[in-house]
Amino acid sequence: MDKTKKVPVAEQDPHERATNFKEVCLGYTYEEAVAEASRCLDCKNARCIKGCPVAINIPAFIQQILNNDIEKAAQIIGESSCLPAVCGRVCPQESQCEGVCVRGIKGEAVSIGKLERFVADWAREHKVTPKVTAEPKNQKVAVIGSGPAGLACAGDLAKLGYEVTIFEALHEPGGVLMYGIPEFRLPKDGVVLPEIENVLKLGVKIETNVVIGKTFTIDDLFDEEGFDAVFIGSGAGLPMFMGIPGENANGVFSANEYLTRSNLMKAFRDDYYTPITRGKKICVVGGGNVAMDAARTALRLGAQVHVIYRRSEAELPARVEEVHHAKEEGVIFDVLTNPTEILSDEKGWVKGIKVIRMELGEPDDSGRRRPVPIEGSEYIIDCDTVIMSLGTSPNPLISSTTKGLDINKRRCIVADEQVGKTSREGVFAGGDAVTGAATVILAMGAGRAGARGIDEYLTAKRQAGTVNAN
Ligand SMILES: Cc1cc2nc3c(=O)[nH]c(=O)nc-3n(C[C@H](O)[C@H](O)[C@H](O)COP(=O)(O)OP(=O)(O)OC[C@H]3O[C@@H](n4cnc5c(N)ncnc54)[C@H](O)[C@@H]3O)c2cc1C
Ligand code: SF4
């Protein structure tokens, strides 16, 4: 075996998978996982642990794969992560644990993500579930939002013995894991829901269809519902648009709406009646992971798909793996191209998109070279649907209905990084609601930090004999 190279992982054939929603990556078999685990050098000062935002003891769990004790491997991961099967599939490992792996210095890094996925899938199939051992604390915590931040916070607090209720605006828990990331990257019934179930098995309660800021305010949670602390993990689900002429035409969607219809409301399945456009030619504007997900979904629904991105391929913010998969499946990339207008027919339906060619100028504030339009280079791409994927920001509903809760100029809640403390007593926050759109693992890390902050806060209150002093 060539130890400088990763053990390859099986994937569905690109031509076949471009027409179905089954998972692209098929994961390691036991033999493959053991072979890949044997590449780990079990470093004393393991850099991979520092590269992991939730500091999973990576060499320890990998060694347990070699010891053939997968249950122990799952327990080690479970000490730091409540969503290992999710993270093994969607974390940007190349810029985190694998990005600093010592094996990567003279070859390819250990395939840490695929090993994590192997262990988590094994644990699910063998029904290994987490346990609560702490004494009940008799204090109630409300968690707003059931995405990775809310789930991680709720799970950690339940393990400490707090009574936790998650309030979720949508009819299904999971946040972006359920409504954003498509089935072909992250299966819902097989992977996401069982990991949410594991959090609920810790004693966490969840109430769906409850919009905080409408159904209840945060003040109501303290004053009328008797909660002692609140964690806000409401994400960043408000889509941005370009503000170009024609953006209100029929057939222009935000990636969020398009993906929610397909993922959460199951429009991709023949047995659901959720309407979704199955355009002939779709242009997706943007170059991040969300744009890749929208493009690959549209492709599977039968369209020819163009991704329009204003910088060059080297600057595409999406994961390299996602871009590679999208290209393999037949998505066409129009880079150094920017929309200037959306054109519609006499009935107001999209018939094309006017774009201009760009070139790269001097670096901007982000350090990336600024895209500059090339005068007179405009042309039209005929299409019947446009999906805007330009980023998202936090919804202002909670901040506008909660007195004393500070937000910054990007409308993100201001919260301490170490423990999630906000400007409002007893209110903690973390995840995309605080950072703006980021990643699953960073949101989980922030949820865990919030749980630590809430535990410190409520422990102090217990010791002082004051409960729910809001
Ligand atoms: C399409 C897409 C693909 C992505 N791909 C990746 C990827 O491959 N890898 C990766 O690491 N990250 C990816 N991300 C980013 C990642 O999913 C997010 O950073 C992460 O989910 C943020 O977690 P969160 O818990 O902060 O928020 P969310 O996951 O957004 O969850 C917030 C929850 O709060 C609920 N909520 C909002 N307001 C209220 C309210 N007022 N009352 C009650 N509930 C409320 C929402 O309905 C939602 O369920 C992707 C994001 C998208 C949109
Ligand atoms: S840095 Fe790489 S080789 Fe070293 S312990 Fe971590 S995974 Fe193993």
XYZ file of C-alpha atoms and ligand atoms in Angstrom:
531
model
C 0.000 0.000 0.000
C 1.287 3.480 -0.925
C 1.075 5.260 2.455
C 1.475 8.716 0.863
C -1.979 8.448 -0.727
C -5.478 8.313 0.786
C -7.410 5.084 0.385
C -9.868 6.109 -2.362
C -13.558 6.202 -1.468
C -16.271 4.816 -3.754
C -18.636 7.316 -5.378
C -21.697 6.986 -7.565
C -20.821 7.297 -11.255
C -21.184 10.991 -12.312
C -23.520 10.261 -15.273
C -25.774 8.109 -13.150
C -25.861 10.397 -10.102
C -26.617 13.510 -12.221
C -30.123 12.080 -12.611
C -30.809 10.937 -9.037
C -30.756 12.324 -5.481
C -28.953 9.366 -3.863
C -25.794 10.060 -1.925
C -22.759 10.797 -4.117
C -20.076 9.440 -1.764
C -20.569 5.829 -0.666
C -18.174 5.865 2.316
C -15.446 3.428 3.377
C -15.972 -0.278 3.967
C -14.511 -1.693 7.208
C -11.354 -2.929 5.392
C -10.863 0.446 3.681
C -11.342 2.307 6.984
C -8.729 0.120 8.695
C -6.283 0.628 5.801
C -6.797 4.406 5.937
C -6.539 4.444 9.759
C -3.167 2.687 9.467
C -1.823 5.810 7.701
C -2.227 7.886 10.889
C 1.093 8.450 12.671
C -0.618 8.817 16.098
C 1.344 12.069 16.590
C 2.167 13.019 20.199
C 1.436 16.684 19.575
C -1.434 16.064 17.164
C -1.907 19.083 14.903
C -5.202 17.705 13.574
C -6.839 18.215 17.009
C -5.878 21.906 16.939
C -7.255 22.138 13.397
C -10.660 20.842 14.523
C -12.957 23.646 15.779
C -14.435 21.280 18.413
C -11.084 19.596 19.191
C -12.102 15.970 18.548
C -9.361 13.628 19.817
C -8.666 12.465 16.265
C -5.641 10.164 16.787
C -7.413 8.461 19.717
C -10.522 7.604 17.700
C -8.424 6.510 14.715
C -6.388 4.169 16.951
C -9.650 2.581 18.148
C -10.514 1.758 14.525
C -7.192 -0.108 14.373
C -8.061 -1.854 17.680
C -11.365 -2.915 16.090
C -13.255 -1.096 18.880
C -15.518 1.115 16.771
C -17.906 1.688 19.701
C -15.041 3.236 21.698
C -14.083 5.298 18.622
C -17.683 6.590 18.508
C -17.595 7.447 22.228
C -14.387 9.459 21.760
C -15.924 11.466 18.898
C -19.170 11.831 20.889
C -17.303 13.631 23.700
C -16.796 16.578 21.320
C -19.470 16.308 18.628
C -23.168 15.476 18.624
C -23.373 15.386 14.803
C -20.465 13.197 13.664
C -22.188 11.586 10.659
C -23.136 15.075 9.468
C -19.666 16.564 10.039
C -17.939 13.551 8.450
C -19.880 14.409 5.310
C -19.976 18.212 5.091
C -17.106 19.715 7.121
C -14.424 21.495 5.085
C -11.743 19.114 6.442
C -9.217 20.263 3.819
C -8.978 23.638 5.580
C -9.300 22.251 9.124
C -8.007 18.944 10.560
C -6.761 17.518 7.251
C -5.258 20.872 6.264
C -2.703 20.570 9.100
C -2.280 16.765 9.226
C 1.394 15.739 9.379
C 0.800 13.051 6.736
C -0.071 15.888 4.369
C 3.472 17.294 4.446
C 4.875 14.592 2.146
C 1.729 13.252 0.562
C -1.999 13.293 1.157
C -3.439 13.991 4.611
C -5.198 11.181 6.470
C -8.828 11.059 5.321
C -10.099 12.129 8.768
C -13.565 13.144 7.573
C -14.235 9.829 5.838
C -13.028 7.938 8.950
C -15.313 10.032 11.176
C -18.188 9.252 8.822
C -17.331 5.534 8.917
C -17.376 5.456 12.738
C -20.584 7.510 13.004
C -22.398 5.374 10.434
C -21.277 2.213 12.225
C -22.517 3.602 15.564
C -25.893 4.469 14.049
C -26.258 1.059 12.428
C -25.306 -0.613 15.741
C -27.620 1.695 17.726
C -24.921 3.177 19.985
C -26.555 6.162 21.725
C -25.264 8.802 24.175
C -26.280 8.670 27.855
C -27.028 11.297 30.534
C -25.449 10.699 33.909
C -25.769 14.126 35.607
C -28.246 14.840 38.423
C -31.208 17.064 37.346
C -30.447 20.767 37.933
C -34.114 21.886 38.015
C -33.392 24.881 35.807
C -34.977 25.439 32.397
C -33.191 26.613 29.257
C -34.865 27.686 26.007
C -32.891 27.161 22.798
C -34.054 29.083 19.733
C -33.379 27.226 16.492
C -32.609 23.556 15.880
C -29.629 23.904 13.535
C -26.156 22.685 14.517
C -25.659 25.543 17.032
C -28.961 24.926 18.829
C -28.603 21.127 18.795
C -25.029 21.220 20.150
C -25.994 23.683 22.885
C -29.112 21.695 23.839
C -27.219 18.370 23.876
C -24.441 19.651 26.140
C -26.903 21.290 28.561
C -29.042 18.142 28.750
C -25.916 16.107 29.547
C -25.285 18.511 32.451
C -28.797 17.890 33.804
C -30.657 21.018 32.601
C -34.224 20.876 31.324
C -33.944 22.015 27.698
C -36.626 22.938 25.158
C -35.746 23.846 21.575
C -38.142 26.195 19.755
C -37.987 25.816 15.975
C -39.796 28.031 13.460
C -40.038 25.389 10.727
C -42.050 22.170 10.831
C -38.902 19.988 10.900
C -35.817 20.329 13.129
C -32.263 20.515 11.764
C -31.885 24.023 10.304
C -29.725 24.137 7.177
C -28.991 20.414 7.573
C -32.625 19.762 6.662
C -33.630 22.689 4.460
C -30.363 23.716 2.779
C -27.894 20.914 2.141
C -29.311 18.502 -0.453
C -30.053 14.832 0.022
C -27.254 13.756 -2.358
C -24.674 15.230 0.056
C -26.478 14.677 3.321
C -29.321 12.117 3.483
C -32.122 13.318 5.769
C -33.918 10.147 6.935
C -30.767 8.033 7.052
C -28.283 10.487 8.610
C -29.635 13.855 9.861
C -32.795 12.694 11.634
C -31.083 9.853 13.569
C -28.442 12.321 14.843
C -31.206 14.729 15.934
C -32.948 11.751 17.599
C -29.751 11.126 19.604
C -29.947 14.689 20.972
C -33.611 14.166 21.878
C -32.706 10.887 23.630
C -30.703 12.995 26.081
C -34.040 14.397 27.266
C -34.161 17.531 25.090
C -37.699 18.556 24.094
C -38.437 20.223 20.777
C -41.386 22.371 19.734
C -41.628 22.982 16.003
C -43.711 25.687 14.246
C -42.847 28.185 17.008
C -41.421 31.479 15.732
C -39.663 33.394 18.506
C -40.414 37.065 17.980
C -43.953 36.165 16.853
C -45.387 33.176 18.780
C -43.421 34.232 21.899
C -40.833 36.929 22.490
C -37.685 36.293 24.499
C -39.280 38.284 27.330
C -42.242 35.877 27.256
C -39.840 32.939 27.561
C -38.471 34.399 30.806
C -41.596 36.013 32.259
C -44.392 33.677 31.209
C -42.756 30.377 30.313
C -40.394 30.341 33.301
C -37.090 29.773 31.505
C -33.901 30.630 33.400
C -31.689 31.228 30.348
C -32.026 31.457 26.569
C -29.652 30.458 23.767
C -30.223 32.022 20.329
C -29.104 29.799 17.464
C -31.415 31.205 14.809
C -28.918 31.130 11.931
C -28.604 33.484 8.979
C -31.442 32.582 6.668
C -32.265 35.914 5.024
C -31.127 35.873 1.363
C -29.356 38.774 -0.339
C -30.061 39.983 -3.859
C -27.985 42.015 -6.340
C -30.366 44.929 -6.833
C -30.055 44.741 -10.644
C -32.940 45.531 -13.046
C -35.331 42.629 -13.648
C -34.618 40.802 -10.378
C -38.360 40.736 -9.579
C -39.215 38.733 -12.717
C -41.074 35.435 -12.431
C -38.532 32.643 -12.383
C -35.965 34.430 -10.170
C -35.414 32.578 -6.877
C -33.100 32.859 -3.927
C -31.032 29.691 -3.493
C -32.579 29.375 -0.021
C -36.125 29.233 -1.356
C -35.178 26.886 -4.179
C -33.309 24.498 -1.890
C -35.996 24.640 0.829
C -38.623 23.584 -1.701
C -36.473 20.691 -2.829
C -35.031 19.520 0.509
C -37.476 20.358 3.275
C -40.655 20.216 1.197
C -39.335 17.268 -0.868
C -40.194 18.752 -4.282
C -37.590 16.463 -5.852
C -39.711 13.430 -4.999
C -42.551 12.304 -7.263
C -44.742 11.475 -4.247
C -44.787 15.130 -3.035
C -46.779 17.953 -4.676
C -44.503 20.888 -3.705
C -44.107 23.022 -6.827
C -40.568 23.684 -8.071
C -39.304 25.028 -11.354
C -37.728 22.343 -13.526
C -36.409 24.903 -16.021
C -34.698 23.931 -19.276
C -31.753 26.254 -18.741
C -30.992 27.682 -15.306
C -28.368 30.266 -14.342
C -27.099 30.157 -10.760
C -25.380 33.377 -9.672
C -22.621 32.958 -7.048
C -19.711 30.615 -6.355
C -20.111 29.287 -2.790
C -21.256 25.912 -1.457
C -24.854 27.089 -1.578
C -24.516 27.930 -5.293
C -23.047 24.452 -5.930
C -25.947 22.834 -4.077
C -28.525 24.844 -6.044
C -26.768 24.108 -9.352
C -26.478 20.370 -8.717
C -30.119 20.213 -7.560
C -31.307 22.026 -10.704
C -29.237 19.648 -12.829
C -30.838 16.631 -11.173
C -34.263 18.153 -11.823
C -33.430 18.068 -15.534
C -32.023 21.520 -16.426
C -28.870 22.551 -18.221
C -27.086 24.637 -15.563
C -24.651 27.557 -15.763
C -22.887 28.913 -12.670
C -22.103 32.603 -13.126
C -19.260 33.850 -10.914
C -17.562 37.233 -11.052
C -14.019 36.209 -10.041
C -11.839 33.437 -11.516
C -12.042 29.731 -10.729
C -9.153 30.010 -8.268
C -11.265 32.321 -6.056
C -14.420 30.158 -6.041
C -15.384 30.047 -2.341
C -17.036 26.597 -2.626
C -15.145 23.514 -1.455
C -12.858 22.087 -4.150
C -14.652 18.734 -3.830
C -18.044 20.361 -4.535
C -16.764 22.190 -7.621
C -15.140 18.974 -8.863
C -18.362 17.011 -8.358
C -20.460 19.730 -10.036
C -18.164 19.718 -13.087
C -18.139 15.919 -13.292
C -21.944 15.997 -13.331
C -22.070 18.525 -16.178
C -22.556 21.960 -14.540
C -21.063 24.676 -16.809
C -18.977 27.387 -15.095
C -18.986 30.937 -16.555
C -16.280 32.538 -14.392
C -15.127 36.185 -14.609
C -18.708 36.990 -15.569
C -21.219 39.164 -13.705
C -24.964 39.736 -14.283
C -26.097 43.295 -15.073
C -29.789 42.690 -15.851
C -32.407 39.954 -15.903
C -34.523 39.984 -19.058
C -38.144 38.883 -19.119
C -40.812 38.225 -21.749
C -44.107 40.106 -22.156
C -45.701 37.973 -19.380
C -42.958 38.837 -16.925
C -41.135 35.459 -17.040
C -37.363 35.244 -17.215
C -36.036 34.798 -20.769
C -32.369 35.576 -20.283
C -29.658 37.198 -18.220
C -27.397 39.993 -19.427
C -23.844 39.559 -18.177
C -20.552 41.408 -18.494
C -17.071 39.920 -18.645
C -14.760 40.765 -15.740
C -11.008 40.888 -15.173
C -9.121 40.792 -11.882
C -7.674 44.059 -10.567
C -5.924 44.969 -7.304
C -6.715 43.009 -4.090
C -9.722 44.303 -2.092
C -10.341 44.285 1.707
C -10.801 40.490 1.650
C -7.292 40.088 0.153
C -8.759 38.639 -3.052
C -8.223 40.443 -6.374
C -11.118 42.774 -7.111
C -13.230 41.847 -10.166
C -13.441 44.793 -12.627
C -15.957 44.916 -15.531
C -14.507 44.977 -19.067
C -16.293 47.809 -20.813
C -18.376 46.858 -23.853
C -18.151 43.092 -23.173
C -21.806 42.531 -22.261
C -23.675 39.581 -23.756
C -26.877 37.642 -23.099
C -27.267 34.062 -21.857
C -30.714 32.699 -22.718
C -32.340 30.980 -19.719
C -35.763 30.496 -18.140
C -34.769 30.546 -14.435
C -32.233 32.461 -12.339
C -31.182 31.357 -8.857
C -29.460 34.026 -6.770
C -26.900 32.641 -4.348
C -25.099 35.701 -3.057
C -25.026 34.992 0.655
C -27.427 35.417 3.555
C -27.701 37.463 6.744
C -29.500 36.925 10.077
C -33.243 37.593 10.100
C -33.881 40.742 12.231
C -37.065 39.321 13.852
C -35.442 38.341 17.156
C -33.171 41.366 17.515
C -36.036 43.745 16.703
C -38.333 42.193 19.344
C -35.759 41.861 22.145
C -34.872 44.994 24.085
C -31.229 45.408 25.055
C -29.884 42.830 22.573
C -26.979 44.429 20.691
C -26.386 43.696 17.006
C -23.571 44.855 14.719
C -23.809 46.601 11.368
C -24.189 43.257 9.541
C -27.277 42.621 11.747
C -25.467 39.800 13.563
C -26.049 39.401 17.310
C -23.036 40.571 19.313
C -21.896 37.699 21.548
C -18.729 36.769 23.376
C -16.765 34.076 21.481
C -15.746 32.047 24.540
C -19.153 31.621 26.209
C -21.722 33.205 23.867
C -22.754 35.912 26.351
C -24.837 38.737 24.772
C -25.625 42.261 26.009
C -28.860 40.946 27.579
C -28.645 39.148 30.914
C -29.369 35.420 30.698
C -29.340 35.474 26.885
C -26.557 33.677 25.014
C -26.074 33.256 21.258
C -23.915 31.448 18.724
C -23.640 30.061 15.199
C -24.552 31.903 11.999
C -26.800 34.333 13.965
C -23.569 35.719 15.474
C -20.931 35.151 12.773
C -23.073 35.416 9.624
C -23.116 32.426 7.253
C -20.243 30.092 8.237
C -19.955 26.308 8.704
C -21.664 23.454 10.548
C -18.702 22.750 12.795
C -18.186 26.415 13.751
C -21.890 26.655 14.621
C -21.606 23.481 16.708
C -18.522 24.853 18.459
C -20.411 28.071 19.246
C -23.373 26.065 20.557
C -21.054 24.191 22.907
C -19.458 27.471 24.036
C -22.957 28.841 24.726
C -23.750 25.760 26.823
C -20.603 26.383 28.912
C -21.618 30.032 29.375
C -25.168 29.090 30.384
C -23.892 26.463 32.815
C -21.582 29.021 34.480
C -24.423 31.562 34.623
C -26.995 29.154 36.068
C -24.508 27.577 38.472
C -23.823 31.057 39.886
C -27.562 31.622 40.224
C -28.079 28.307 42.026
C -25.273 29.162 44.395
C -26.750 32.621 45.004
C -30.227 31.113 45.402
C -31.724 33.293 42.622
C -33.473 31.606 39.742
C -35.086 33.394 36.773
C -34.208 36.908 37.940
C -34.931 38.454 34.524
C -27.217 25.279 1.012
C -26.181 25.329 2.097
C -25.105 24.467 2.031
C -24.134 24.476 3.039
N -23.117 23.581 2.971
C -22.240 23.502 3.999
C -21.217 22.509 4.011
O -21.058 21.737 3.079
N -20.388 22.442 5.091
C -20.536 23.288 6.155
O -19.803 23.150 7.132
N -21.468 24.261 6.159
C -22.328 24.380 5.112
N -23.297 25.346 5.121
C -23.359 26.289 6.260
C -23.952 25.634 7.501
O -25.026 24.812 7.162
C -24.355 26.716 8.497
O -23.216 27.484 8.801
C -24.915 26.089 9.785
O -26.041 25.295 9.514
C -25.282 27.183 10.783
O -25.875 26.580 11.900
P -26.852 27.412 12.862
O -27.332 26.424 13.860
O -26.172 28.632 13.313
O -28.062 27.890 11.919
P -29.096 27.120 10.995
O -28.603 25.816 10.510
O -29.497 28.130 9.970
O -30.324 26.844 11.959
C -31.072 27.908 12.492
C -32.451 27.416 12.831
O -33.138 28.428 13.553
C -34.473 28.499 13.104
N -34.981 29.842 13.387
C -34.627 31.014 12.796
N -35.307 32.037 13.337
C -36.105 31.494 14.287
C -37.063 32.056 15.177
N -37.319 33.357 15.184
N -37.718 31.221 16.013
C -37.476 29.873 16.012
N -36.571 29.301 15.180
C -35.905 30.105 14.336
C -34.349 28.215 11.618
O -35.594 27.790 11.062
C -33.296 27.120 11.599
O -33.878 25.842 11.713
C -24.254 25.394 4.109
C -25.326 26.297 4.148
C -26.284 26.272 3.163
C -27.431 27.242 3.218
S -1.920 14.978 12.370
Fe -2.540 13.372 10.871
S -1.050 11.740 11.206
Fe -0.915 13.064 13.037
S -2.379 12.189 14.523
Fe -3.525 13.686 13.313
S -4.456 12.458 11.651
Fe -2.801 11.209 12.524
